[in-house]
XYZ file of C-alpha atoms in Angstrom:
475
model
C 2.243 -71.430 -49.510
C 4.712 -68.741 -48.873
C 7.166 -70.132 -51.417
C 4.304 -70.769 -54.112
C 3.348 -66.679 -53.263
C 7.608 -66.336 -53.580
C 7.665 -67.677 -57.182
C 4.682 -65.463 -57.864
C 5.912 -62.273 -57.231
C 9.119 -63.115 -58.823
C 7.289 -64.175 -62.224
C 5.597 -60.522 -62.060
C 9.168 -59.113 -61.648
C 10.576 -60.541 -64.476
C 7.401 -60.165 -66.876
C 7.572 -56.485 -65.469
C 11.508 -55.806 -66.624
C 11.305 -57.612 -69.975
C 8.421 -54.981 -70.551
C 10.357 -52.163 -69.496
C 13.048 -53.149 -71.752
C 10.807 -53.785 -74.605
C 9.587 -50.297 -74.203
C 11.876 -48.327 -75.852
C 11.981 -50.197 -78.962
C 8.048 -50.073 -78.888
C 8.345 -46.422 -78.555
C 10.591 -46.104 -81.408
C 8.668 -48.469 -83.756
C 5.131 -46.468 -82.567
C 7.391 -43.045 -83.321
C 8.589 -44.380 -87.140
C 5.242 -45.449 -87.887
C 3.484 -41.815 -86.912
C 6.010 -40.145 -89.253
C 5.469 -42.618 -92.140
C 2.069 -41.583 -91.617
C 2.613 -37.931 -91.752
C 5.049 -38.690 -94.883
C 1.961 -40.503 -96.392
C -0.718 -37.798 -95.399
C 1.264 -34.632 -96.857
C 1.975 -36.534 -100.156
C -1.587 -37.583 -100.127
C -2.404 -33.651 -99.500
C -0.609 -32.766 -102.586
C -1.614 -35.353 -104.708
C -5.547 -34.292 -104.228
C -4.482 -30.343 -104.289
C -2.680 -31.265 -107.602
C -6.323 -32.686 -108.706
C -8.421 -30.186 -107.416
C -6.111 -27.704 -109.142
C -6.405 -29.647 -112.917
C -10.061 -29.524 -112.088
C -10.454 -26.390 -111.694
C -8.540 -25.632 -114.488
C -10.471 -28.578 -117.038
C -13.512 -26.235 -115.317
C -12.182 -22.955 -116.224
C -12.923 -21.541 -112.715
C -10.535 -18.815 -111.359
C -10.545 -20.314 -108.091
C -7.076 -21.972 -107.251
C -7.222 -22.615 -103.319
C -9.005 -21.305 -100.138
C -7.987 -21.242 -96.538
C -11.078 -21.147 -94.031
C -9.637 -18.092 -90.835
C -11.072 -17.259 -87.453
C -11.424 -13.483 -88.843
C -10.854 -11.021 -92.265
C -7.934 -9.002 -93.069
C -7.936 -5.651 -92.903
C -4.354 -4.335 -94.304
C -2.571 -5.897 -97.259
C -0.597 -8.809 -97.235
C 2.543 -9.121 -99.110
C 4.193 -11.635 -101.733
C 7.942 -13.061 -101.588
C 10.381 -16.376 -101.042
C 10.121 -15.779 -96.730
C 11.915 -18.987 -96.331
C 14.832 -19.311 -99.077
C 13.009 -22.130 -100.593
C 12.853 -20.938 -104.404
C 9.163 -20.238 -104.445
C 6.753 -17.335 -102.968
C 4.787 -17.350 -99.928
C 2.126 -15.214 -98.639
C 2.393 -13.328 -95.120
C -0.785 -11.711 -94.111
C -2.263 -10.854 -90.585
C -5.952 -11.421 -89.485
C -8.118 -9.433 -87.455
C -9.724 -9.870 -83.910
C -11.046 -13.350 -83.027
C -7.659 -14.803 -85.116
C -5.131 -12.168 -84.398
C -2.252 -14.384 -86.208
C 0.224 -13.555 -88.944
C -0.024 -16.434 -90.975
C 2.488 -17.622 -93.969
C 0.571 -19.771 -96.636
C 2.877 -21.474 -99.711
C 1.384 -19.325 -102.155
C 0.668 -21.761 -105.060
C -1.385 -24.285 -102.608
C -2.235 -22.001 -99.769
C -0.642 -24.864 -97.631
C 0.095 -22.897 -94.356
C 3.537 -22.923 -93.473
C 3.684 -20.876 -90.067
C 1.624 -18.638 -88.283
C 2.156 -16.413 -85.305
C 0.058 -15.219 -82.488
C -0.030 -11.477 -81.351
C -0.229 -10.052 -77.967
C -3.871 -10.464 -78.761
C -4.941 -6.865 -81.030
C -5.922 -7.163 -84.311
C -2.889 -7.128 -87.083
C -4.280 -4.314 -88.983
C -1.298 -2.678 -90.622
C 0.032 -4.198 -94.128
C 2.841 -6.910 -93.760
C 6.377 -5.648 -95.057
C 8.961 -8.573 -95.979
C 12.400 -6.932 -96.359
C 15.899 -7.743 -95.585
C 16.631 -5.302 -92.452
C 20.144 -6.817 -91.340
C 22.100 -7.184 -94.570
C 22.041 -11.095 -94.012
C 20.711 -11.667 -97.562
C 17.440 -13.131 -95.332
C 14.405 -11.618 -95.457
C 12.183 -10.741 -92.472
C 8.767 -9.993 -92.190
C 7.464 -6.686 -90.399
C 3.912 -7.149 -88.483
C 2.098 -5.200 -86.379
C 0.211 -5.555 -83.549
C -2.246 -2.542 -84.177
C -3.892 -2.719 -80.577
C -0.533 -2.853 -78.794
C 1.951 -1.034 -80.754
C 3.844 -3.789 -81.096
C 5.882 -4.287 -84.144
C 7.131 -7.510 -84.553
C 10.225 -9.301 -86.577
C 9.947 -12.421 -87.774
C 12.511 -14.344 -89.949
C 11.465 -16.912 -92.463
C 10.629 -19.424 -90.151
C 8.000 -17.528 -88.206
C 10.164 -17.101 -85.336
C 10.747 -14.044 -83.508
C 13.921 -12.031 -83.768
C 12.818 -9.233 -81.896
C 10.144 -6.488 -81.234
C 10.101 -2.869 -80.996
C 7.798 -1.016 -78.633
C 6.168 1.859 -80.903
C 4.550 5.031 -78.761
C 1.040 3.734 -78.947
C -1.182 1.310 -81.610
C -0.805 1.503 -85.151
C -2.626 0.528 -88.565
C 0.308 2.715 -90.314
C 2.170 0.075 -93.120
C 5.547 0.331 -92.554
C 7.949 1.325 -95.320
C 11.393 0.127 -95.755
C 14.766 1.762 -97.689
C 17.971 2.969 -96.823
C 17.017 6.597 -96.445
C 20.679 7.935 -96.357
C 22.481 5.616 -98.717
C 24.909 4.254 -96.280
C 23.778 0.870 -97.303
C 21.993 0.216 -94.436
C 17.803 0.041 -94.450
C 15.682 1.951 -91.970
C 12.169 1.436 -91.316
C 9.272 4.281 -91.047
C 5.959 3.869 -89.191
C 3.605 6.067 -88.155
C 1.050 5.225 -84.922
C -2.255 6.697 -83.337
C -2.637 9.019 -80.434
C -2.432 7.715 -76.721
C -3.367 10.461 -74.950
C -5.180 14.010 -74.490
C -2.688 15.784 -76.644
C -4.389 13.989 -79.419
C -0.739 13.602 -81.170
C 0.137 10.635 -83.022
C 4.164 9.612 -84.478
C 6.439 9.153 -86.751
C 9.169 7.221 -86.115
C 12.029 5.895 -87.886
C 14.254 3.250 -86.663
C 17.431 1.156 -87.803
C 16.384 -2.167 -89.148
C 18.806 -4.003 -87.993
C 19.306 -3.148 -84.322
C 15.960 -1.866 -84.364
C 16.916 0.944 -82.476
C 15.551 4.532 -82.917
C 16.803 7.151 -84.946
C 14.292 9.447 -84.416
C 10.441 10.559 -83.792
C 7.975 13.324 -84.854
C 5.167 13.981 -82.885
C 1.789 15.477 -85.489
C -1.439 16.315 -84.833
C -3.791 13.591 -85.389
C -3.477 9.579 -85.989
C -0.688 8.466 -88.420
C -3.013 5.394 -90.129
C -0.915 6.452 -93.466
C 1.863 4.684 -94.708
C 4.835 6.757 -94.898
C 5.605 7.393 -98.553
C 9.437 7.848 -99.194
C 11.149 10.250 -101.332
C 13.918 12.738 -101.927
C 11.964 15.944 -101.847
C 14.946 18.593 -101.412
C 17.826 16.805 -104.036
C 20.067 15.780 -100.889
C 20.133 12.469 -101.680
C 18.205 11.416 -98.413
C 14.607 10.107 -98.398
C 12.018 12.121 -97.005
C 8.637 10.828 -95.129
C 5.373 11.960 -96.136
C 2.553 11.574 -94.491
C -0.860 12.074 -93.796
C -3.176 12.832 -90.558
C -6.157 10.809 -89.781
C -8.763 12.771 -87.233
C -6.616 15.008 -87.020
C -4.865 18.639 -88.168
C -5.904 17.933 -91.967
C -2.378 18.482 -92.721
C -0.179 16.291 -95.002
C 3.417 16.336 -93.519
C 6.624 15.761 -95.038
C 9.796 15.490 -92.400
C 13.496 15.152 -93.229
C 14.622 11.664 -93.713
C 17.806 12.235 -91.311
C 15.958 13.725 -88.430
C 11.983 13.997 -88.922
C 12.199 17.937 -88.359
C 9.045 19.585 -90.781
C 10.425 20.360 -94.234
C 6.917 21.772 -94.913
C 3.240 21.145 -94.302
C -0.022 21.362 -96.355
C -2.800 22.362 -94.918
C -6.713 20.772 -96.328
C -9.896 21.832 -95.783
C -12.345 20.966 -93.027
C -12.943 21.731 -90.054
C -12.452 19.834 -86.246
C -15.567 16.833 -87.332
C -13.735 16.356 -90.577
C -11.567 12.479 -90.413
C -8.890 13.957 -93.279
C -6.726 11.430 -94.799
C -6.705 7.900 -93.628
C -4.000 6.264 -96.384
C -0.858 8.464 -97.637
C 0.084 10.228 -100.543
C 0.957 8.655 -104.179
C 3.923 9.550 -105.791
C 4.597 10.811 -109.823
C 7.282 9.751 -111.688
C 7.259 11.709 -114.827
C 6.778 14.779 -112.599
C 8.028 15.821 -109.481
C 4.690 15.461 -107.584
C 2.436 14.032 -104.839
C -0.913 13.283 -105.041
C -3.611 12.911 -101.779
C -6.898 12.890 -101.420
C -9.301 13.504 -98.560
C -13.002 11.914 -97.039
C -14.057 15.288 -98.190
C -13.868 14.336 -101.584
C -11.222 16.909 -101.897
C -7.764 15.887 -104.673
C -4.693 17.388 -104.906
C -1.695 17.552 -106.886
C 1.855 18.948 -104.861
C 5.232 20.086 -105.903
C 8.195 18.697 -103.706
C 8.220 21.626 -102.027
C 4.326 21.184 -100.765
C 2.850 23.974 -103.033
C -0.364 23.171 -104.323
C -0.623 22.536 -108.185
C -3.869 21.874 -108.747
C -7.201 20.729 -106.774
C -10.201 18.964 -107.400
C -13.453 18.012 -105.394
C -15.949 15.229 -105.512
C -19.023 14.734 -103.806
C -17.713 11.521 -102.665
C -16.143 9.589 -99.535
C -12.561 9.083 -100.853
C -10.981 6.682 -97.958
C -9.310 4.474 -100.661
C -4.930 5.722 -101.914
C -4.500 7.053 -105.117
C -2.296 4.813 -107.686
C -0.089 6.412 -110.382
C -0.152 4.142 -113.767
C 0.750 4.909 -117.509
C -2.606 5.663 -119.606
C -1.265 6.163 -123.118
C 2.499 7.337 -122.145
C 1.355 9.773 -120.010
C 0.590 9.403 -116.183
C -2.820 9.088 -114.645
C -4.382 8.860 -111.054
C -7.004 6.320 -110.029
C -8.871 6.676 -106.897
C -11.839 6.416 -105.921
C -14.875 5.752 -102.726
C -18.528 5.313 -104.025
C -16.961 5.765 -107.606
C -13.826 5.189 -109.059
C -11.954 7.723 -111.123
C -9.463 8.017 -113.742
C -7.687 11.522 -113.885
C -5.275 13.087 -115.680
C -2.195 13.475 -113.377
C -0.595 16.875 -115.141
C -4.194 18.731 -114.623
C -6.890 16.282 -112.718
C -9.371 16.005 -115.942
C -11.359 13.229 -115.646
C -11.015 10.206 -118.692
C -13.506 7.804 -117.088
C -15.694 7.364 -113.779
C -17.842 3.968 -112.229
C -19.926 3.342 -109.481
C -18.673 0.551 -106.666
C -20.951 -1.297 -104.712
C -19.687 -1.188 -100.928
C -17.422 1.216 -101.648
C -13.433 1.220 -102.539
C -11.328 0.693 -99.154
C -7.858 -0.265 -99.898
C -6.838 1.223 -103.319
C -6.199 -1.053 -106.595
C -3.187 -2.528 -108.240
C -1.952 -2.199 -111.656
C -1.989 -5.399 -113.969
C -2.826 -7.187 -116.749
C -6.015 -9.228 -115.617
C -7.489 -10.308 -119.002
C -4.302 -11.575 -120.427
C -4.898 -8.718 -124.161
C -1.475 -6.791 -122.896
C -2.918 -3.901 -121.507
C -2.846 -2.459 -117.984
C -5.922 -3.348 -115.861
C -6.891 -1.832 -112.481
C -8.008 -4.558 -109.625
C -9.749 -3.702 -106.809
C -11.880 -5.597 -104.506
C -15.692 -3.954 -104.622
C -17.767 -5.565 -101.794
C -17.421 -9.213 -102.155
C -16.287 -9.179 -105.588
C -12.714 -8.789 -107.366
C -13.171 -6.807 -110.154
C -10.677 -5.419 -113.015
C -11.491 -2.973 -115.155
C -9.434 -1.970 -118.625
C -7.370 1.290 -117.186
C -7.579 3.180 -120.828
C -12.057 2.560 -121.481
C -12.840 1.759 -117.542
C -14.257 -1.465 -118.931
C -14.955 -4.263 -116.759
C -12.218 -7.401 -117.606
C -12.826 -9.549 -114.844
C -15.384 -10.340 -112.123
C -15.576 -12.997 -109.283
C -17.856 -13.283 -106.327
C -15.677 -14.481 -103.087
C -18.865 -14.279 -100.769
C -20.003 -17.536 -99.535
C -22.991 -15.744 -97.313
C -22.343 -16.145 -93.836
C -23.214 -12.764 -92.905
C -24.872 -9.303 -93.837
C -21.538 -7.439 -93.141
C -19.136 -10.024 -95.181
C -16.675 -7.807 -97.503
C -13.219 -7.978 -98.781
C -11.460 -5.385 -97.033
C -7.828 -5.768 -97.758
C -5.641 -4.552 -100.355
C -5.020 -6.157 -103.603
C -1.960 -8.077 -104.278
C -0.946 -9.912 -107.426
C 2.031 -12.392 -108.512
C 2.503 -15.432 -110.267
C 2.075 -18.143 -107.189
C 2.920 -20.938 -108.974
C 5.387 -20.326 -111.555
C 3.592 -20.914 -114.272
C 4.223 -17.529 -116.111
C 0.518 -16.249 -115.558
C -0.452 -14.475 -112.010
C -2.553 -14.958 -109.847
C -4.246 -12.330 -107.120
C -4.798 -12.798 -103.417
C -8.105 -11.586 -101.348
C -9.393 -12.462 -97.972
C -13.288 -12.365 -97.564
C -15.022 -12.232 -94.579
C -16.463 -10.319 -91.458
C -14.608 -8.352 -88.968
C -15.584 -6.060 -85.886
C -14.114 -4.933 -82.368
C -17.303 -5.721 -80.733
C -17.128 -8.334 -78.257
C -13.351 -9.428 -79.666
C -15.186 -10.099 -82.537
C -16.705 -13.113 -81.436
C -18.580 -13.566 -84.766
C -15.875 -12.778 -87.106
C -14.719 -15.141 -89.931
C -12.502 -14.970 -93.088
C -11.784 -17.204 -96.082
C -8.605 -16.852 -98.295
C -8.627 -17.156 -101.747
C -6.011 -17.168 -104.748
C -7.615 -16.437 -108.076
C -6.423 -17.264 -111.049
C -5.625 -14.279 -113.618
C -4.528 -14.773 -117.338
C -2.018 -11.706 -117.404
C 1.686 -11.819 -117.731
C 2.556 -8.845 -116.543
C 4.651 -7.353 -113.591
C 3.304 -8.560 -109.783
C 1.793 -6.060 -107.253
C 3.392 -7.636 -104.113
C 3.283 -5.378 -101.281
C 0.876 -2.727 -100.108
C 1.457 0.653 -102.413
C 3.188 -1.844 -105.072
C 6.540 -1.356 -103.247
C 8.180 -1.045 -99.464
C 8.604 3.058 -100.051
C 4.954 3.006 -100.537
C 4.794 5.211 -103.386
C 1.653 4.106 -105.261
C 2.901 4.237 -108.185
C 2.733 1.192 -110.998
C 6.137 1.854 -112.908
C 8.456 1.669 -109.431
C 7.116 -1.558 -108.501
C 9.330 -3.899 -106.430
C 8.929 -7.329 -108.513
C 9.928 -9.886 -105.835
């Protein structure tokens, strides 16, 4: 008996070691198989986005792809080859309830990355720039709840973060403000305290270290527009105060001391300015608006030129474009405008459903060769003809899930998939604070556009945030 029980146990010994060495090769053959499997999947993923796509297209439909989110955007994303890979990509951030920067491949919407915040909202517009020289781009995000502005490279990872003075929603802007072939970055952020005193600060982007900070009366939600004002060859900041002193602000690029301020009506109830100021081209000049309905039109040296005032609630920047060789201003809240820059006539008003929050881009949306402005009105892109104010294109990106759903974001445009012709971004949704925005919910779309002409692929069409169409960055 004891022998039989012997034998036993030594038959489960050796059944047990010839399965233990069997086990790595099972391991490796169960490993091969899940990656043919995940080879067979992604090609299978682009061979049905390749038909939905021709589809579409045998359809006529605008629609090109969607990406269901957790939450809207509220910024602007931005448009450019993140990853070295030859073709464009689309960095955006997502509001509370998602709280991610994401990177989509901007022909498919095939997410590439994405990358979690300390857990606010990403509010401000995405910058992609190269900050160290490297001839890599990163991508600037902000973390509006914890003034935290990130740096990502390509990949998503994170090179490194610098701790602003308090939250921001402020886009930052990106140039090499003293010519020394080195970039800085700009960024303004919202008060923390009683002093009710927001910043600007400016730091090196590529050791991210600080070079200095303003203090101003008021949030800095604005993106810092920059631009020589005094001939010294050094870019100056301009901003604008939100809640705050009314004032728009422009410091010296080398050391944010106050070259001059400009004071706007209203009084202590009155929110002020809320994006920055838009920058001419023909003529020295800067142009702002206010929630007062107020306009105005600035020499370099902050003297007023002219003023206007509408009965209206203009939140929404003010874009420069060319309107028959000669510069124009389109702005707008309830309505949209199109003034003359040199004297603020008006050429051509419209009403907007919802309201205008993020300004409009410059393109050609109809594919005739003219200049088009895009906005996004409610839960519809539209583009209307920038000489007549004639509507050129329309489409309805709701998909009513809620009373509140809106596009909220900024336009972008560029050609996603090589093909010549561009295409525009949007994110609709809903998205509140209340409750972490438990009910918040976003889609992503790409639209397709029949213009040729030059992208829009960064908040304020370039990283100096001027607003204005001819100093577009392209890339």
């Amino acid at each position: 008996m004891r022998a039989a029980i012997c034998l036993c146990l030594l038959a489960v010994v050796a059944t047990l070691a010839r399965a233990q060495d069997a086990r790595p090769d099972k391991l490796a053959e169960l490993e091969k198989r899940a990656r043919d499997l995940e080879t067979e999947a992604e090609r299978l993923r682009r061979e049905a986005e390749a038909l939905r796509r021709e589809i579409q297209s045998l359809r006529g439909g605008p629609v090109v792809w969607t990406l269901d989110l957790a939450s809207d955007l509220k910024g602007s994303g931005a448009v450019g080859d993140v990853d070295g890979d030859g073709k464009p990509e689309i960095v955006f951030g997502t509001y509370y309830r998602d709280e991610h920067v994401y990177c989509v491949e901007a022909a498919t919407g095939r997410l590439k990355w994405k990358f979690k915040s300390h857990g606010g909202p990403l509010d401000a517009s995405i910058a992609i720039a190269d900050l160290d020289g490297d001839k890599q781009p990163e991508v600037l995000a902000a973390d509006s709840a914890f003034g935290k502005l990130y740096v990502l490279n390509g990949k998503g990872e994170l090179k490194g973060t610098i701790d602003l003075p308090s939250g921001t929603d402020s886009p930052p802007a990106v140039a090499d403000l003293d010519g020394d072939g080195k970039v800085e970055i700009v960024i303004g952020t919202m008060w923390r305290d009683k002093s009710r005193q927001g910043w600007v600060c400016c730091y090196d982007g590529a050791s991210r270290a600080l070079k200095w900070q303003r203090q101003l009366a008021g949030c800095i939600q604005s993106e810092p527009c920059l631009v020589d004002l005094n001939g010294d060859k050094v870019l100056d900041a301009v901003v604008t105060c939100w809640m705050g002193d009314r004032k728009v602000s422009a410091l010296d690029g080398r050391n944010g001391e106050i070259l001059w301020q400009y004071q706007t009506p209203g009084n202590e109830k009155t929110m002020g300015m809320y994006h920055g100021v838009a920058l001419g081209a023909d003529t020295p000049r800067l142009y702002a608006s206010t929630t007062e309905g107020d306009i105005f039109a600035l020499d370099f040296a902050g003297k007023e030129v002219w003023k206007k005032k509408y009965q209206d609630y203009l939140f929404a920047p003010i874009t420069v474009a060319k309107c028959d060789d000669r510069e124009c201003l389109a702005l707008g809240g309830h309505n949209i405008y199109l003034l003359k820059a040199d004297d603020g006539t008006e050429l051509w008003s419209h009403a907007v459903s919802g309201g205008l929050d993020r300004g409009m881009a410059v393109c050609d949306a109809d594919g005739d060769g003219d200049d088009d402005l895009i906005y996004n009105e409610g839960k519809s892109v539209v583009a209307r003809d920038l000489k007549t104010g004639a509507e050129t294109f329309r489409h309805d990106c709701g998909f009513g899930k809620g009373m509140w759903e809106k596009l909220s974001s900024a336009p972008l445009v560029a050609d996603f998939d090589g093909d010549g012709r561009l295409e525009y971004f949007a994110v609709c949704g809903s998205g509140t604070s209340e409750n972490q925005g438990k009910d918040n919910y976003g889609r992503a779309f790409a639209l397709r556009l029949k213009g040729k002409a030059a992208p829009w692929t960064t908040f304020r069409g370039n990283l100096r945030r001027t607003g204005n169409a001819a100093q577009r960055d392209g890339s």
